Short mmCIF file of C-alpha atoms in Angstrom, two decimals:
data_model
loop_
_atom_site.label_atom_id
_atom_site.label_comp_id
_atom_site.label_asym_id
_atom_site.label_seq_id
_atom_site.Cartn_x
_atom_site.Cartn_y
_atom_site.Cartn_z
CA UNK R 1 60.25 33.29 79.17
CA UNK R 2 58.15 36.15 78.24
CA UNK R 3 56.19 37.86 81.01
CA UNK R 4 53.99 40.86 81.25
CA UNK R 5 53.43 42.16 84.73
CA UNK R 6 50.76 44.86 85.60
CA UNK R 7 50.67 47.24 88.47
CA UNK R 8 48.20 46.59 91.38
CA UNK R 9 44.50 47.41 92.02
CA UNK R 10 43.18 50.76 92.01
CA UNK R 11 40.33 52.33 93.53
CA UNK R 12 39.30 55.96 92.05
CA UNK R 13 36.42 58.35 92.27
CA UNK R 14 34.30 59.14 89.19
CA UNK R 15 36.02 62.06 87.32
CA UNK R 16 39.59 61.03 88.34
CA UNK R 17 42.37 59.54 85.97
CA UNK R 18 44.05 56.00 86.47
CA UNK R 19 47.29 55.04 84.86
CA UNK R 20 47.94 51.16 84.53
CA UNK R 21 51.50 49.99 83.90
CA UNK R 22 52.71 46.72 82.16
CA UNK R 23 56.20 46.01 82.45
CA UNK R 24 57.61 43.40 79.79
CA UNK R 25 60.51 40.96 80.00
CA UNK R 26 61.89 37.83 77.85
CA UNK R 27 61.79 39.35 74.80
CA UNK R 28 62.74 42.20 72.39
CA UNK R 29 60.32 44.97 73.51
CA UNK R 30 60.46 46.99 70.44
CA UNK R 31 59.50 44.30 68.03
CA UNK R 32 56.00 43.90 69.12
CA UNK R 33 53.11 45.98 70.04
CA UNK R 34 51.08 45.92 73.09
CA UNK R 35 47.31 45.96 73.30
CA UNK R 36 44.83 46.71 76.23
CA UNK R 37 41.94 45.02 76.79
CA UNK R 38 39.12 45.28 79.48
CA UNK R 39 36.65 43.03 81.15
CA UNK R 40 33.64 44.46 83.07
CA UNK R 41 32.28 42.26 85.72
CA UNK R 42 30.49 39.44 84.18
CA UNK R 43 30.89 40.74 80.55
CA UNK R 44 32.87 39.81 77.48
CA UNK R 45 36.45 41.24 76.52
CA UNK R 46 36.49 44.69 74.97
CA UNK R 47 39.47 45.58 73.09
CA UNK R 48 40.59 49.43 74.13
CA UNK R 49 43.61 49.97 71.70
CA UNK R 50 47.24 49.07 70.32
CA UNK R 51 50.66 50.76 70.61
CA UNK R 52 53.46 49.72 68.50
CA UNK R 53 56.45 49.68 70.84
CA UNK R 54 58.50 49.96 67.64
CA UNK R 55 57.60 53.57 66.69
CA UNK R 56 54.80 54.71 69.28
CA UNK R 57 51.96 54.38 66.58
CA UNK R 58 48.47 54.17 68.40
CA UNK R 59 45.12 53.10 67.61
CA UNK R 60 42.40 53.52 69.82
CA UNK R 61 38.95 52.03 70.12
CA UNK R 62 36.52 54.71 68.86
CA UNK R 63 34.46 54.33 72.16
CA UNK R 64 37.53 55.53 74.07
CA UNK R 65 38.79 58.24 71.84
CA UNK R 66 39.86 61.24 73.81
CA UNK R 67 39.71 59.74 77.16
CA UNK R 68 42.44 57.15 76.81
CA UNK R 69 46.30 57.36 76.12
CA UNK R 70 48.77 54.46 75.51
CA UNK R 71 52.51 55.05 75.87
CA UNK R 72 55.47 52.95 75.86
CA UNK R 73 59.21 53.60 77.72
CA UNK R 74 61.41 51.49 75.68
CA UNK R 75 64.25 52.38 78.36
CA UNK R 76 62.32 50.04 80.96
CA UNK R 77 60.41 47.91 78.46
CA UNK R 78 57.14 49.39 79.89
CA UNK R 79 53.75 50.10 78.49
CA UNK R 80 51.13 52.26 79.92
CA UNK R 81 47.40 52.99 79.70
CA UNK R 82 46.06 56.12 80.92
CA UNK R 83 42.25 56.57 81.40
CA UNK R 84 40.74 59.75 81.99
CA UNK R 85 37.26 61.14 83.33
CA UNK R 86 36.62 57.60 84.86
CA UNK R 87 32.96 56.70 85.28
CA UNK R 88 31.30 53.79 87.15
CA UNK R 89 31.05 51.70 84.02
CA UNK R 90 34.82 51.91 83.73
CA UNK R 91 35.16 49.37 86.59
CA UNK R 92 36.77 46.33 85.12
CA UNK R 93 39.80 44.00 84.91
CA UNK R 94 42.21 45.77 82.75
CA UNK R 95 44.80 43.39 80.73
CA UNK R 96 47.56 44.23 78.92
CA UNK R 97 48.94 41.56 75.98
CA UNK R 98 51.51 41.42 73.44
CA UNK R 99 50.18 41.84 70.09
CA UNK R 100 51.33 42.26 66.79
CA UNK R 101 54.84 41.69 65.50
CA UNK R 102 56.70 44.64 64.00
CA UNK R 103 59.70 44.48 61.68
CA UNK R 104 60.86 46.57 58.81
CA UNK R 105 58.60 49.59 59.73
CA UNK R 106 55.64 47.48 59.50
CA UNK R 107 53.37 45.60 62.08
CA UNK R 108 51.60 42.29 61.21
CA UNK R 109 48.53 41.40 63.05
CA UNK R 110 48.35 37.49 62.32
CA UNK R 111 50.00 36.57 65.43
CA UNK R 112 47.17 37.06 68.05
CA UNK R 113 47.75 38.04 71.63
CA UNK R 114 50.07 35.67 72.42
CA UNK R 115 51.23 36.53 76.17
CA UNK R 116 48.96 38.52 78.75
CA UNK R 117 49.27 40.56 81.85
CA UNK R 118 47.86 39.25 84.94
CA UNK R 119 45.14 41.73 85.07
CA UNK R 120 44.42 45.24 87.22
CA UNK R 121 41.41 45.58 88.78
CA UNK R 122 40.22 49.17 88.56
CA UNK R 123 37.27 50.00 90.45
CA UNK R 124 35.37 53.37 90.03
CA UNK R 125 33.18 54.37 93.11
CA UNK R 126 32.19 57.19 94.73
CA UNK S 1 32.41 48.96 62.76
CA UNK S 2 33.15 45.16 62.20
CA UNK S 3 30.79 42.75 64.35
CA UNK S 4 31.58 39.31 65.31
CA UNK S 5 28.65 37.36 66.44
CA UNK S 6 29.31 33.91 68.58
CA UNK S 7 26.43 31.56 70.22
CA UNK S 8 26.09 32.43 73.78
CA UNK S 9 26.44 28.77 74.97
CA UNK S 10 27.47 25.42 73.55
CA UNK S 11 27.06 22.22 75.75
CA UNK S 12 28.96 19.02 74.87
CA UNK S 13 29.46 15.62 76.56
CA UNK S 14 32.94 14.43 77.73
CA UNK S 15 34.99 12.65 74.84
CA UNK S 16 32.72 14.47 72.28
CA UNK S 17 33.45 17.47 69.78
CA UNK S 18 32.41 20.85 70.51
CA UNK S 19 32.25 23.48 67.51
CA UNK S 20 32.15 27.34 68.36
CA UNK S 21 31.14 29.43 65.50
CA UNK S 22 32.11 32.87 64.77
CA UNK S 23 30.15 34.94 62.20
CA UNK S 24 31.44 38.13 60.40
CA UNK S 25 31.03 39.72 57.10
CA UNK S 26 33.59 37.91 54.73
CA UNK S 27 35.70 36.75 57.60
CA UNK S 28 37.19 34.15 55.25
CA UNK S 29 39.52 37.01 54.21
CA UNK S 30 40.82 37.85 57.79
CA UNK S 31 42.97 36.29 60.11
CA UNK S 32 41.10 34.71 63.17
CA UNK S 33 42.21 33.92 66.70
CA UNK S 34 40.66 32.34 69.14
CA UNK S 35 41.08 32.70 73.12
CA UNK S 36 40.16 30.46 76.26
CA UNK S 37 39.30 32.09 79.36
CA UNK S 38 38.67 30.38 82.61
CA UNK S 39 36.92 32.08 85.88
CA UNK S 40 39.46 34.50 87.36
CA UNK S 41 42.19 34.11 84.98
CA UNK S 42 43.47 36.02 81.90
CA UNK S 43 42.64 34.59 78.44
CA UNK S 44 44.76 32.25 76.70
CA UNK S 45 45.48 32.13 73.13
CA UNK S 46 44.50 28.56 71.59
CA UNK S 47 44.60 29.10 67.97
CA UNK S 48 46.04 32.16 65.66
CA UNK S 49 45.74 32.90 62.06
CA UNK S 50 42.67 30.66 61.53
CA UNK S 51 44.26 27.42 62.32
CA UNK S 52 47.81 27.53 63.78
CA UNK S 53 48.45 26.47 67.55
CA UNK S 54 50.93 28.10 69.86
CA UNK S 55 53.21 25.84 71.53
CA UNK S 56 51.60 23.82 74.30
CA UNK S 57 48.08 23.96 73.34
CA UNK S 58 46.79 20.45 72.39
CA UNK S 59 46.09 19.11 69.20
CA UNK S 60 42.54 18.66 70.09
CA UNK S 61 42.22 22.24 69.25
CA UNK S 62 41.89 23.17 65.72
CA UNK S 63 40.46 26.08 63.56
CA UNK S 64 38.86 26.86 60.18
CA UNK S 65 37.85 29.78 58.37
CA UNK S 66 35.95 30.46 55.55
CA UNK S 67 33.10 32.77 53.70
CA UNK S 68 31.27 34.43 56.54
CA UNK S 69 32.24 31.98 59.41
CA UNK S 70 35.24 30.63 61.24
CA UNK S 71 34.94 27.71 63.71
CA UNK S 72 37.05 26.40 66.55
CA UNK S 73 36.98 22.59 66.96
CA UNK S 74 37.52 20.81 70.32
CA UNK S 75 37.85 17.38 69.77
CA UNK S 76 37.69 14.75 72.51
CA UNK S 77 36.52 17.36 74.89
CA UNK S 78 37.87 17.28 78.54
CA UNK S 79 36.19 18.70 81.67
CA UNK S 80 38.95 21.24 81.88
CA UNK S 81 38.03 22.54 78.46
CA UNK S 82 35.00 24.36 80.30
CA UNK S 83 35.56 28.03 79.78
CA UNK S 84 34.38 31.16 77.56
CA UNK S 85 35.84 31.26 74.21
CA UNK S 86 36.38 34.31 72.37
CA UNK S 87 37.11 34.97 68.81
CA UNK S 88 39.26 37.89 67.48
CA UNK S 89 40.21 39.68 64.23
CA UNK S 90 42.22 42.54 63.04
CA UNK S 91 40.10 44.73 61.18
CA UNK S 92 42.48 46.36 58.54
CA UNK S 93 39.71 48.85 57.12
CA UNK S 94 39.79 50.77 60.79
CA UNK S 95 42.88 49.31 61.97
CA UNK S 96 41.14 48.09 65.13
CA UNK S 97 41.05 44.74 66.73
CA UNK S 98 37.39 43.40 67.35
CA UNK S 99 36.35 40.57 69.76
CA UNK S 100 33.25 38.25 69.56
CA UNK S 101 30.50 38.23 72.00
CA UNK S 102 32.02 35.01 73.57
CA UNK S 103 30.58 31.63 73.87
CA UNK S 104 30.43 29.64 77.20
CA UNK S 105 31.28 25.83 76.74
CA UNK S 106 29.76 23.55 79.16
CA UNK S 107 30.85 19.98 79.68
CA UNK S 108 28.00 18.00 80.59
#
């Protein structure tokens, strides 16, 4: 069965960086992309970006450009999201999700985010 | 950037039908996905590509998409359907995913 297991909760000081991992199992990792989504307390879902596990191509939300980096390690089927220069408004639950089916050099975004990690709470506080 | 607008809340009696709209410019030309999120849980995909259901999602959940509005319909609403619902699209002009503002469904 498909599973995405994320790393544990983090507490960081303003200005620091955080790196969250998302280990995938139960499917061919390089046949899909991974998206990262965050949710601040009491707020809606915010898409952060997407990475193709097929070729490493990335797309980041404009709001986070320059502060976020998404990577994958295909040898361990793990995706990573690093967010730098943390601020208090980065406090949120961060989710990874399987997103986009990739085949023959193209990725297709008509399948939605069909599997999600359990979420990782990142708290930014001095 | 592309914007998706949802009503903040929808209330429905058990056994009735709930309709949640998602408005966006020419959204009918895009593939729309819908998610259900209950408190303290990760979102769950309930409809993808406008009207398809993942395995395990009841037939009571259905979707449609035309013009400037996509709609998620929940038939024969049950107490367990009480949750937040979000629409989503892939905006190919920016290569970005976009989430709607979210709708809280309350079962009376």
